[in-house]
XYZ file of C-alpha atoms in Angstrom:
750
model
C -12.009 -2.264 -19.455
C -13.469 -5.322 -21.088
C -16.816 -6.710 -20.000
C -18.048 -10.260 -19.744
C -20.492 -9.677 -22.587
C -17.643 -9.206 -25.040
C -16.269 -12.207 -26.900
C -12.576 -12.841 -26.327
C -10.280 -15.065 -28.289
C -8.945 -17.684 -25.815
C -5.297 -17.072 -26.706
C -5.675 -13.294 -26.508
C -7.447 -13.600 -23.198
C -4.590 -15.420 -21.516
C -1.004 -15.777 -22.588
C 0.269 -16.165 -19.052
C 0.624 -13.353 -16.553
C -2.160 -11.903 -14.424
C -5.801 -11.240 -15.230
C -7.565 -8.555 -13.191
C -11.335 -8.980 -12.779
C -13.977 -6.789 -11.154
C -16.604 -8.992 -9.476
C -19.979 -7.696 -8.312
C -22.361 -9.330 -5.867
C -19.950 -10.328 -3.086
C -21.390 -9.464 0.320
C -19.144 -11.302 2.774
C -15.952 -13.281 3.220
C -17.659 -16.544 2.272
C -18.557 -14.977 -1.109
C -14.957 -14.098 -1.943
C -13.806 -17.534 -0.773
C -16.360 -19.201 -3.073
C -15.387 -17.088 -6.083
C -11.735 -17.815 -5.418
C -12.377 -21.539 -5.160
C -14.313 -21.571 -8.454
C -11.604 -19.605 -10.278
C -8.829 -21.883 -9.045
C -10.740 -24.896 -10.372
C -10.671 -23.522 -13.933
C -8.213 -24.988 -16.393
C -5.223 -22.716 -16.973
C -5.595 -20.857 -13.659
C -2.717 -21.455 -11.251
C -3.872 -19.154 -8.459
C -6.593 -16.624 -7.660
C -6.801 -13.915 -5.004
C -10.312 -12.534 -4.501
C -10.712 -9.472 -2.291
C -14.162 -8.900 -0.791
C -13.477 -5.316 0.321
C -12.264 -4.126 -3.086
C -14.448 -6.369 -5.267
C -11.387 -7.428 -7.238
C -10.030 -10.802 -8.331
C -6.419 -11.228 -9.417
C -6.013 -14.426 -11.451
C -2.570 -15.914 -12.093
C -2.576 -17.718 -15.442
C -0.584 -20.692 -16.626
C 1.956 -19.750 -19.298
C 1.273 -22.932 -21.258
C -2.536 -22.918 -21.291
C -5.028 -20.620 -22.972
C -7.861 -19.382 -20.768
C -11.133 -18.073 -22.168
C -12.317 -15.002 -20.267
C -15.937 -15.731 -21.211
C -15.609 -19.180 -19.657
C -14.277 -17.675 -16.429
C -17.118 -15.158 -16.391
C -19.666 -17.928 -16.959
C -18.226 -19.980 -14.095
C -18.533 -17.003 -11.745
C -22.032 -16.196 -12.994
C -23.090 -19.792 -12.351
C -22.546 -19.374 -8.609
C -24.431 -16.076 -8.477
C -21.836 -13.348 -9.054
C -21.028 -11.167 -12.055
C -17.803 -10.124 -13.753
C -18.283 -6.461 -14.695
C -14.770 -5.625 -15.843
C -11.518 -7.249 -16.904
C -7.967 -6.166 -17.673
C -6.158 -8.769 -19.760
C -2.464 -9.660 -19.278
C -0.240 -6.998 -20.770
C -3.053 -4.440 -20.883
C -3.440 -1.377 -18.731
C -6.790 0.069 -17.646
C -7.754 3.209 -19.531
C -7.600 5.146 -16.293
C -7.191 4.263 -12.613
C -10.413 3.180 -10.975
C -11.786 5.499 -8.287
C -12.075 3.141 -5.294
C -14.588 5.419 -3.595
C -17.324 5.436 -6.242
C -18.829 2.049 -5.400
C -18.621 2.687 -1.664
C -20.288 6.103 -2.062
C -23.162 4.567 -4.033
C -23.550 1.826 -1.420
C -23.452 4.429 1.337
C -26.313 6.430 -0.196
C -28.356 3.339 -0.938
C -28.102 1.874 2.565
C -28.609 5.251 4.232
C -32.049 5.612 2.719
C -32.935 1.998 3.426
C -31.918 2.466 7.067
C -33.940 5.676 7.315
C -36.964 3.842 5.873
C -36.589 0.907 8.270
C -35.782 2.562 11.603
C -39.048 4.466 12.343
C -41.397 1.512 11.751
C -38.989 -0.840 13.539
C -39.020 1.429 16.611
C -42.826 1.605 16.608
C -43.162 -2.174 16.251
C -40.649 -2.700 19.050
C -42.429 -0.236 21.345
C -45.800 -1.930 20.861
C -44.255 -5.382 21.337
C -42.458 -4.330 24.528
C -45.718 -3.036 25.967
C -47.413 -6.334 25.063
C -44.706 -8.428 26.723
C -44.751 -6.279 29.843
C -41.122 -5.147 29.436
C -42.282 -1.510 29.824
C -45.362 -1.860 32.035
C -44.403 -4.886 34.101
C -47.723 -6.494 33.191
C -48.005 -8.801 30.178
C -50.997 -7.878 28.044
C -52.590 -9.186 24.868
C -52.395 -7.324 21.586
C -55.259 -4.980 20.787
C -56.644 -5.475 17.255
C -55.201 -2.160 16.075
C -51.809 -3.119 17.558
C -51.841 -6.453 15.731
C -52.567 -4.768 12.413
C -50.025 -2.005 13.103
C -47.065 -4.326 13.806
C -47.975 -6.496 10.797
C -48.392 -3.632 8.333
C -45.275 -1.755 9.522
C -43.085 -4.876 9.366
C -44.275 -5.798 5.869
C -42.349 -3.046 3.974
C -39.331 -3.427 6.235
C -39.142 -7.144 5.488
C -39.796 -6.994 1.749
C -38.700 -3.484 0.673
C -35.791 -2.608 2.933
C -34.780 -6.253 3.214
C -35.151 -6.930 -0.519
C -31.374 -6.941 -1.250
C -30.906 -9.711 1.334
C -33.854 -11.728 -0.013
C -32.854 -11.317 -3.664
C -29.270 -12.410 -3.031
C -30.429 -15.357 -0.941
C -32.797 -16.399 -3.744
C -29.996 -16.243 -6.325
C -27.815 -18.394 -4.078
C -30.656 -20.871 -3.551
C -31.187 -21.283 -7.305
C -27.500 -22.181 -7.611
C -27.552 -24.334 -4.453
C -25.115 -22.068 -2.615
C -25.391 -19.908 0.477
C -23.838 -16.795 1.970
C -24.558 -14.295 4.718
C -27.677 -13.072 2.888
C -28.971 -16.620 3.176
C -28.523 -16.508 6.942
C -30.213 -13.109 7.233
C -33.103 -14.071 4.969
C -33.798 -17.404 6.657
C -33.626 -15.792 10.104
C -35.888 -12.827 9.405
C -38.334 -14.785 7.218
C -38.654 -17.441 9.901
C -39.634 -14.789 12.461
C -41.932 -12.999 9.992
C -43.708 -16.125 8.680
C -44.201 -17.569 12.170
C -45.631 -14.251 13.364
C -47.843 -13.945 10.292
C -49.322 -17.398 10.905
C -49.984 -16.402 14.526
C -51.484 -13.107 13.320
C -53.902 -14.944 11.008
C -54.785 -17.470 13.734
C -55.431 -14.668 16.225
C -52.613 -15.717 18.545
C -50.449 -13.390 20.643
C -47.020 -15.005 19.946
C -46.009 -12.287 17.504
C -42.307 -11.650 16.829
C -42.571 -9.046 14.100
C -40.160 -6.818 16.044
C -37.437 -9.445 15.562
C -37.620 -9.221 11.758
C -38.102 -5.423 11.696
C -35.315 -4.565 14.119
C -32.808 -7.026 12.651
C -33.285 -5.667 9.140
C -33.148 -2.064 10.397
C -29.910 -2.743 12.296
C -28.367 -4.582 9.344
C -29.281 -1.767 6.947
C -27.761 0.750 9.348
C -24.707 -1.478 9.728
C -24.304 -1.748 5.949
C -24.454 2.053 5.735
C -21.722 2.535 8.336
C -19.697 -0.271 6.752
C -19.863 1.329 3.288
C -18.956 4.682 4.797
C -15.982 3.232 6.664
C -14.784 1.282 3.622
C -14.958 4.492 1.598
C -12.744 6.203 4.156
C -10.375 3.236 4.024
C -9.721 3.989 0.348
C -9.586 7.763 0.792
C -5.787 7.972 0.442
C -5.865 6.349 -2.976
C -8.833 8.477 -4.012
C -6.942 11.596 -2.885
C -4.048 10.577 -5.154
C -6.424 10.201 -8.095
C -7.774 13.693 -7.507
C -4.307 15.275 -7.502
C -3.822 15.204 -11.255
C -4.275 18.326 -13.348
C -7.455 18.573 -15.419
C -6.156 20.959 -18.113
C -2.850 21.783 -19.791
C -1.470 24.834 -21.631
C -0.215 23.364 -24.892
C 2.298 25.520 -26.773
C 2.473 25.628 -30.555
C 6.185 25.037 -31.344
C 6.035 27.284 -34.428
C 4.009 30.288 -33.321
C 4.440 29.985 -29.556
C 0.678 30.376 -29.071
C -0.818 28.749 -25.980
C -4.006 26.661 -26.027
C -5.831 25.357 -22.941
C -6.726 21.693 -23.569
C -7.930 18.756 -21.419
C -4.956 16.833 -20.062
C -6.335 13.702 -21.773
C -5.588 15.371 -25.139
C -1.877 15.822 -24.377
C 0.435 13.546 -26.384
C 4.049 12.566 -25.836
C 6.290 15.258 -27.292
C 3.852 18.148 -26.780
C 5.251 21.364 -25.323
C 3.406 22.554 -22.220
C 3.621 25.870 -20.399
C 3.368 25.657 -16.595
C 2.906 28.970 -14.798
C 3.714 29.615 -11.129
C 1.168 27.967 -8.839
C -0.103 25.590 -11.524
C 0.121 21.804 -11.495
C 2.446 20.114 -13.960
C -0.046 18.392 -16.306
C 1.951 15.239 -17.037
C 5.437 13.748 -16.737
C 7.986 15.596 -18.807
C 11.372 17.240 -19.248
C 12.026 20.934 -18.674
C 13.137 22.575 -21.914
C 13.011 26.222 -20.828
C 12.735 28.218 -17.624
C 13.853 27.715 -14.028
C 11.687 27.114 -10.991
C 11.197 25.153 -7.778
C 8.633 22.354 -7.919
C 6.737 21.054 -4.908
C 6.895 17.248 -5.169
C 5.476 16.524 -1.715
C 2.389 14.767 -3.082
C 4.651 12.285 -4.845
C 7.630 11.840 -2.535
C 6.560 13.249 0.814
C 9.480 15.706 0.547
C 8.285 19.036 1.916
C 11.037 21.230 0.400
C 10.458 22.266 -3.267
C 13.074 20.924 -5.693
C 14.898 23.291 -8.054
C 14.324 22.515 -11.737
C 16.359 23.724 -14.721
C 16.360 22.724 -18.405
C 17.138 19.016 -18.701
C 15.515 18.097 -15.373
C 12.520 15.794 -15.240
C 9.203 16.732 -13.655
C 6.245 14.571 -12.698
C 2.590 15.195 -13.389
C 0.451 16.572 -10.514
C 3.447 18.238 -8.817
C 3.086 21.994 -8.263
C 5.232 24.670 -9.888
C 6.082 27.024 -7.043
C 8.027 29.899 -8.599
C 9.045 30.691 -12.199
C 7.373 29.638 -15.442
C 8.475 26.361 -17.051
C 8.154 24.953 -20.535
C 7.933 21.178 -20.366
C 8.056 18.552 -23.113
C 5.660 15.692 -22.270
C 7.463 12.337 -21.930
C 4.652 10.193 -20.484
C 0.887 10.529 -20.537
C -2.150 8.646 -19.252
C -1.422 5.392 -17.445
C 2.348 5.773 -18.000
C 2.720 8.783 -15.682
C 4.354 8.492 -12.276
C 1.086 9.309 -10.490
C -0.834 6.581 -12.291
C 2.006 4.129 -11.690
C 1.700 4.837 -7.979
C -2.071 4.382 -8.014
C -1.763 1.169 -10.029
C 0.918 -0.220 -7.733
C -1.145 0.513 -4.633
C -4.227 -1.020 -6.295
C -2.231 -4.148 -7.080
C -1.109 -4.399 -3.470
C -4.671 -3.917 -2.238
C -5.952 -6.589 -4.623
C -3.495 -9.100 -3.186
C -4.137 -11.327 -0.243
C -1.926 -11.811 2.806
C -1.321 -15.341 4.060
C -3.226 -14.586 7.265
C -6.339 -13.923 5.161
C -6.192 -17.401 3.655
C -7.017 -18.906 7.048
C -10.062 -16.628 7.279
C -11.046 -17.655 3.740
C -10.846 -21.340 4.589
C -13.054 -20.758 7.619
C -15.520 -18.587 5.668
C -15.819 -21.205 2.920
C -17.426 -23.712 5.326
C -18.851 -21.194 7.770
C -22.286 -20.540 6.256
C -23.197 -24.224 5.716
C -21.981 -24.992 9.235
C -24.125 -22.207 10.697
C -27.208 -23.497 8.862
C -26.620 -26.909 10.426
C -26.099 -25.365 13.896
C -29.283 -23.282 13.563
C -31.321 -26.318 12.474
C -29.892 -28.381 15.320
C -30.653 -25.573 17.784
C -34.296 -25.433 16.735
C -34.626 -29.226 16.772
C -33.203 -29.549 20.303
C -35.381 -26.767 21.678
C -38.511 -27.980 19.879
C -38.292 -31.752 20.320
C -35.917 -32.377 23.208
C -36.970 -29.479 25.443
C -40.469 -28.973 24.082
C -40.152 -25.225 23.546
C -40.483 -24.592 19.784
C -41.046 -20.829 20.171
C -37.841 -20.433 22.188
C -36.154 -22.733 19.669
C -37.217 -20.476 16.803
C -35.875 -17.422 18.628
C -32.560 -19.133 19.406
C -32.163 -20.418 15.835
C -32.835 -16.945 14.409
C -30.232 -15.503 16.809
C -27.688 -18.098 15.642
C -28.335 -17.266 11.983
C -28.021 -13.514 12.501
C -25.057 -13.434 14.876
C -22.957 -15.765 12.729
C -22.684 -13.672 9.558
C -18.968 -13.691 8.663
C -18.740 -10.061 7.525
C -16.096 -9.158 10.098
C -13.910 -12.064 8.938
C -14.177 -10.945 5.335
C -13.317 -7.334 6.153
C -10.533 -7.935 8.685
C -7.604 -8.209 6.278
C -8.678 -6.207 3.179
C -9.548 -3.062 5.107
C -6.255 -3.147 7.001
C -4.416 -3.530 3.706
C -6.413 -0.746 2.029
C -5.713 1.776 4.776
C -2.095 0.713 5.331
C -1.062 0.795 1.680
C -2.981 4.038 1.114
C -1.270 5.707 4.057
C 2.057 4.394 2.786
C 1.456 6.038 -0.596
C 0.798 9.337 1.195
C 4.125 8.972 3.035
C 6.076 8.061 -0.112
C 6.251 4.319 0.672
C 4.935 1.962 -2.017
C 4.221 -1.626 -0.970
C 4.395 -3.827 -4.045
C 3.234 -7.146 -2.618
C 1.019 -7.809 0.376
C 3.176 -10.600 1.781
C 5.696 -7.815 2.447
C 3.682 -7.124 5.597
C 4.491 -10.568 6.927
C 8.116 -10.628 5.783
C 8.915 -7.206 7.244
C 7.646 -8.424 10.598
C 10.082 -11.348 10.478
C 13.205 -9.444 9.287
C 16.239 -9.744 11.566
C 18.917 -7.879 9.594
C 18.801 -4.768 7.433
C 21.610 -4.550 4.857
C 22.386 -1.134 3.364
C 24.271 -0.653 0.153
C 26.744 2.164 0.850
C 27.105 4.288 -2.268
C 23.973 6.223 -3.115
C 22.031 4.657 -0.261
C 23.810 5.382 3.013
C 25.952 7.997 1.291
C 25.109 10.746 -1.171
C 26.950 9.060 -4.031
C 28.944 12.256 -4.684
C 32.593 12.710 -3.677
C 33.329 15.796 -1.574
C 36.492 17.292 -0.071
C 36.355 16.847 3.697
C 39.780 18.212 4.783
C 43.004 19.709 3.488
C 46.186 18.977 5.493
C 49.572 20.637 4.759
C 53.242 20.231 5.570
C 52.991 23.088 8.072
C 54.644 25.626 5.817
C 52.358 25.811 2.786
C 49.036 27.667 2.865
C 46.050 25.226 2.539
C 44.456 27.571 -0.015
C 47.502 27.303 -2.280
C 47.449 23.490 -2.059
C 43.759 23.398 -2.901
C 43.995 25.989 -5.699
C 46.868 24.230 -7.492
C 45.333 20.752 -7.019
C 42.037 22.046 -8.399
C 43.749 23.576 -11.417
C 45.535 20.298 -12.249
C 42.360 18.243 -11.813
C 40.249 20.635 -13.922
C 40.687 18.446 -17.008
C 40.236 15.169 -15.119
C 37.147 13.013 -15.643
C 37.664 11.074 -12.408
C 35.005 11.728 -9.695
C 37.733 12.457 -7.136
C 39.388 14.970 -9.408
C 36.091 16.635 -10.214
C 35.289 16.885 -6.489
C 38.657 18.574 -5.804
C 38.160 21.062 -8.647
C 34.600 21.884 -7.583
C 35.690 22.480 -3.985
C 38.652 24.582 -5.070
C 36.446 26.808 -7.226
C 33.971 27.172 -4.384
C 36.733 28.219 -1.991
C 39.110 30.186 -4.232
C 36.980 31.294 -7.176
C 38.758 31.293 -10.555
C 41.604 28.794 -10.863
C 44.895 29.285 -12.731
C 45.306 27.631 -16.114
C 47.021 24.226 -16.144
C 49.236 23.209 -19.078
C 50.704 19.895 -20.166
C 48.029 17.829 -18.422
C 48.963 14.139 -18.135
C 46.904 11.414 -16.483
C 48.452 8.227 -15.108
C 45.607 5.716 -14.968
C 44.796 4.629 -11.447
C 47.476 6.760 -9.852
C 46.898 10.474 -10.484
C 47.609 13.439 -12.749
C 50.356 15.973 -13.513
C 50.287 19.441 -15.056
C 52.169 22.735 -15.039
C 50.518 25.468 -12.948
C 51.927 28.976 -12.653
C 55.224 27.764 -14.135
C 55.554 24.856 -11.699
C 54.953 21.141 -12.321
C 52.343 19.937 -9.842
C 51.662 16.251 -9.163
C 48.364 15.150 -7.646
C 47.782 11.493 -6.804
C 48.852 8.436 -4.860
C 52.202 7.943 -3.123
C 53.492 5.771 -5.962
C 53.014 8.518 -8.536
C 54.734 11.066 -6.320
C 57.644 8.687 -5.766
C 58.016 8.082 -9.506
C 57.988 11.851 -10.015
C 60.772 12.331 -7.485
C 58.485 13.970 -4.913
C 59.295 13.222 -1.256
C 56.465 12.965 1.319
C 57.527 14.522 4.647
C 56.810 12.563 7.832
C 54.322 15.134 9.118
C 52.233 14.861 5.947
C 52.509 11.056 5.965
C 51.085 10.993 9.506
C 48.237 13.305 8.494
C 47.453 11.110 5.464
C 47.328 7.969 7.619
C 44.978 9.728 10.054
C 42.620 10.768 7.262
C 42.640 7.297 5.690
C 41.759 5.783 9.055
C 38.645 7.958 9.001
C 37.491 6.253 5.816
C 38.473 8.971 3.324
C 40.469 8.712 0.107
C 43.659 10.769 0.403
C 45.248 12.518 -2.578
C 48.760 13.970 -2.107
C 49.753 17.249 -3.781
C 53.396 18.089 -4.439
C 55.736 20.342 -6.396
C 59.402 21.291 -6.396
C 60.441 17.831 -5.117
C 58.234 17.701 -2.000
C 54.626 16.931 -1.084
C 52.982 20.124 0.169
C 49.557 18.892 1.169
C 47.017 16.063 1.405
C 43.422 16.420 0.251
C 40.881 14.067 1.859
C 37.918 13.142 -0.353
C 34.945 11.059 0.722
C 31.450 10.095 -0.261
C 29.653 11.759 2.656
C 26.884 10.140 4.639
C 23.304 11.183 4.059
C 21.751 13.382 6.683
C 20.086 11.389 9.447
C 21.873 8.092 8.659
C 22.954 7.599 12.289
C 19.413 8.276 13.559
C 17.989 5.729 11.091
C 20.415 3.022 12.230
C 19.576 3.817 15.859
C 15.849 3.547 15.083
C 16.359 0.170 13.398
C 18.244 -1.044 16.448
C 15.278 0.142 18.487
C 13.084 -2.178 16.403
C 15.334 -5.076 17.383
C 17.094 -5.325 14.003
C 20.805 -5.683 13.349
C 22.257 -3.454 10.612
C 24.939 -4.319 8.056
C 26.626 -2.345 5.271
C 27.590 -3.708 1.861
C 30.363 -1.900 -0.062
C 33.234 -2.315 -2.475
C 35.472 -0.133 -0.278
C 38.406 -1.490 1.674
C 37.737 -2.905 5.129
C 39.417 0.096 6.783
C 37.385 2.678 4.849
C 34.149 0.763 5.274
C 34.666 0.225 9.007
C 35.340 3.927 9.520
C 32.066 4.861 7.814
C 30.153 2.175 9.696
C 31.472 3.427 13.021
C 30.133 6.909 12.277
C 26.559 5.633 12.152
C 26.712 2.670 14.514
C 26.429 -0.139 11.965
C 26.980 -3.616 13.454
C 28.485 -5.533 10.575
C 30.575 -4.544 7.547
C 30.684 -6.524 4.317
C 33.587 -4.812 2.535
C 35.461 -5.227 -0.778
C 32.341 -6.709 -2.376
C 32.068 -6.406 -6.154
C 28.632 -5.454 -7.581
C 28.266 -8.941 -9.036
C 28.871 -10.504 -5.604
C 26.264 -8.551 -3.644
C 23.628 -11.225 -4.187
C 26.009 -13.890 -2.859
C 26.612 -11.851 0.301
C 22.866 -11.596 0.933
C 22.491 -15.337 0.395
C 25.387 -15.978 2.789
C 23.572 -14.017 5.509
C 20.421 -16.012 4.813
C 22.404 -19.245 5.117
C 23.429 -18.077 8.596
C 19.747 -17.950 9.530
C 19.178 -14.222 9.050
C 15.988 -12.894 7.450
C 17.405 -10.101 5.324
C 15.924 -6.763 4.298
C 18.162 -5.275 1.594
C 18.152 -1.511 0.968
C 19.653 -0.286 -2.301
C 19.242 2.106 -5.189
C 17.722 -0.529 -7.463
C 20.414 -0.437 -10.160
C 23.602 -2.388 -9.271
C 21.711 -3.751 -6.298
C 18.868 -5.364 -8.287
C 20.063 -9.007 -7.908
C 20.588 -8.502 -4.168
C 17.165 -6.877 -3.815
C 15.565 -9.890 -5.479
C 17.551 -12.378 -3.389
C 16.704 -10.650 -0.099
C 13.663 -11.677 1.901
C 12.564 -8.040 1.731
C 13.877 -5.728 -0.994
C 13.665 -1.987 -0.305
C 14.526 0.235 -3.267
C 15.283 3.919 -2.828
C 13.734 5.420 -5.943
C 12.622 8.817 -7.185
C 9.279 10.361 -8.003
C 9.596 9.445 -11.682
C 10.841 5.875 -11.192
C 8.374 4.229 -8.880
C 7.962 0.800 -10.406
C 11.327 -0.761 -9.560
C 10.620 -4.376 -10.368
C 13.322 -5.823 -8.144
C 11.953 -4.461 -4.877
C 9.097 -5.275 -2.536
C 9.025 -1.776 -1.075
C 9.869 1.381 -3.002
C 10.732 4.642 -1.255
C 9.771 7.634 -3.355
C 12.585 9.809 -2.028
C 16.174 9.326 -0.945
C 15.511 10.093 2.717
C 16.741 7.096 4.722
C 14.038 7.702 7.319
C 11.724 6.123 4.765
C 13.301 2.736 5.559
C 12.200 2.999 9.175
C 8.799 4.359 8.135
C 8.290 1.484 5.686
C 9.160 -1.219 8.201
C 7.133 0.366 10.996
C 4.132 0.866 8.699
C 4.296 -2.750 7.521
C 4.536 -4.017 11.070
C 1.731 -1.775 12.303
C -0.529 -2.783 9.401
C 0.115 -6.448 10.079
C -0.581 -5.870 13.776
C -3.944 -4.254 12.990
C -4.872 -7.128 10.662
C -4.089 -9.680 13.374
C -6.188 -7.695 15.853
C -9.066 -7.643 13.371
C -8.883 -11.367 12.733
C -8.625 -12.195 16.431
C -11.716 -10.203 17.342
C -13.648 -11.487 14.322
C -12.883 -15.107 15.228
C -13.470 -14.466 18.936
C -16.773 -12.744 18.250
C -18.207 -15.617 16.203
C -16.771 -18.331 18.435
C -18.208 -16.808 21.603
C -21.509 -15.509 20.223
C -22.855 -18.606 18.450
C -23.014 -20.791 21.615
C -24.686 -17.941 23.535
C -27.302 -17.614 20.809
C -27.868 -21.385 20.638
C -28.645 -21.708 24.355
C -31.093 -18.803 24.192
C -28.977 -16.194 25.974
C -28.850 -13.829 23.010
C -31.947 -12.027 21.795
C -32.156 -11.947 17.952
C -32.511 -8.155 17.942
C -29.344 -7.785 20.012
C -27.660 -10.296 17.706
C -28.529 -8.148 14.694
C -27.086 -5.040 16.299
C -23.973 -6.894 17.455
C -23.355 -8.352 14.001
C -23.548 -4.921 12.395
C -21.324 -3.397 15.090
C -18.695 -6.144 14.657
C -18.163 -5.289 10.984
C -17.992 -1.566 11.650
C -15.578 -2.079 14.556
C -13.176 -4.079 12.376
C -13.126 -1.352 9.714
C -12.804 1.366 12.365
C -9.807 -0.406 13.872
C -8.174 -0.430 10.440
C -8.853 3.295 10.049
C -6.499 3.972 12.969
C -3.689 3.453 10.454
C -4.651 6.765 8.831
C -3.043 8.456 11.841
C 0.265 6.636 11.337
C 3.107 9.148 11.033
C 6.177 6.924 10.904
């Protein structure tokens, strides 16, 4: 990663695309809103998304303007924050960032600060409660030793434990800005300075417990917040930890094995993977056979058989035999790192609902300062109770900190996208959460999506006199030299049923109609009715009826004849994937209509659709016209989620409101989709939509309670109904509760 201290050429620093910055010093939602506002004011920046929870800023750059990274860093530094890392457009980070490191450091730091603050705060509170009569029922004056005790115990709490708040507030003040640290510092210093003046004067109006307890509660709250935020990123951290640390590199000449760090592996290296070991990096099997557990990558629990020529992904586990693998991708190019990077990109984004919170946070702190000043002024001058006014103003300052607003959306996104990665669902853009909630129709491509994409024989019908095995054996022999998928399916099925097939001679293919060859001394014709008619082969009525029945079921029927008559009909179909009907039923349960897009005839398509309960069939659609069909549905008012394999369906996936690509473990970055499913299991479609909807629901809950909390609490504090100590505890609890609500997504199962 680059750092702000490096000098960057303006053109090199921005030739369009996205710039990824790491920003330190943000402590609340108002901070991220301020950084975002400053970035968007810079020349050449078209948009910025700044995420408080992750400490990241994603900057969209103008293609026609050069942007100097050092100038951006200086602009951010001017308002009191620091750019500590940058990834320029077109660059990749050296290695994925561990999202838990910063949170773990914060957790340790705030734990010890809380432990330092709590004991003295409790002692100060106890003495103060005795003085006020809250414990004894009789209000008493402070003894000299009590006065010195509360003063001396509060001093380190205010200026040692509370130093991070004071230092940040001072930096903001120098730059004429404010954030939540400003509110905390003004509130606690007001109570401390007032009490200190009273202490020096010999008065009994001491409120040291207000400053001590507030800082203790806030330190404890920051500890729990850092801990919860660390848990929010645990799924992504778990992915990072899955990769192998070492690799057995094989010398291609001598065959000797050498154990090396996986970072030293280069593309083209031969690697030996023994049973039970992790595959070090993405590669192609060149020797050996085994089953590989890819569950960490795809969520698929059953190990996948691998033979020479098959691809394997780094961090998957070799379950059985030894494999020799040639490395095809290393470092940031591996499937695992692509997943981590894609999830990080999603987490760095900002949902539209967060923009409302940002707009509120941007004016929130200045507004609270005005409210607190007005509260004190009214109490002091209109009511004549300056002490109560000070207490109420401090309560307003403390209760109003917009931490919960800043955490509401990012933590929901962090947990939701992390859990999705664990379940094999990659969310590419955060606005997917909103669009998935609004979808009304799910459109499935048929071949390779709803179906397996492989033709299979489903039935063999005969004329009533010929043995089905004979029909299949002779048809398989004729089709043995065919390159057509239907012919290959017939031959494969025939070999599976009958074993070795007789030799066919004189093979002739009639394009689009069928094939002919001599089998066991007899000319056998396999194909459509037209070819049989041209060959002088008559189709008996019984076989014609059977063929019509099979075609009505959505299969392709191939007739088989010899000696002047058709002897059988072989039905071939692209079979549905397991669980397709259950997936369609589940989508209906979510209130969605389901359509199927296919190039098949209306009859064939309708038959397949009826098997799974699909509502609408878009048949006889050429690959080039799929996008137009999606746009036609949108013109009818439908919000379309398109599910395809990401190849022929790419234009339709882009055109759809929500593109869902069914990918594989080694092809996770399908650019045309919004959601990528790591395996071919259709249940992933339901999981993806449910996860998106549930994540969005949690975010809305977080935002509602954050807004409600601040809206209701500030008036209570202003009228003196909220003690500052209780306000401090409530403010800390509000942030932790928002993060804890987001953590419920970790239990999502689909």
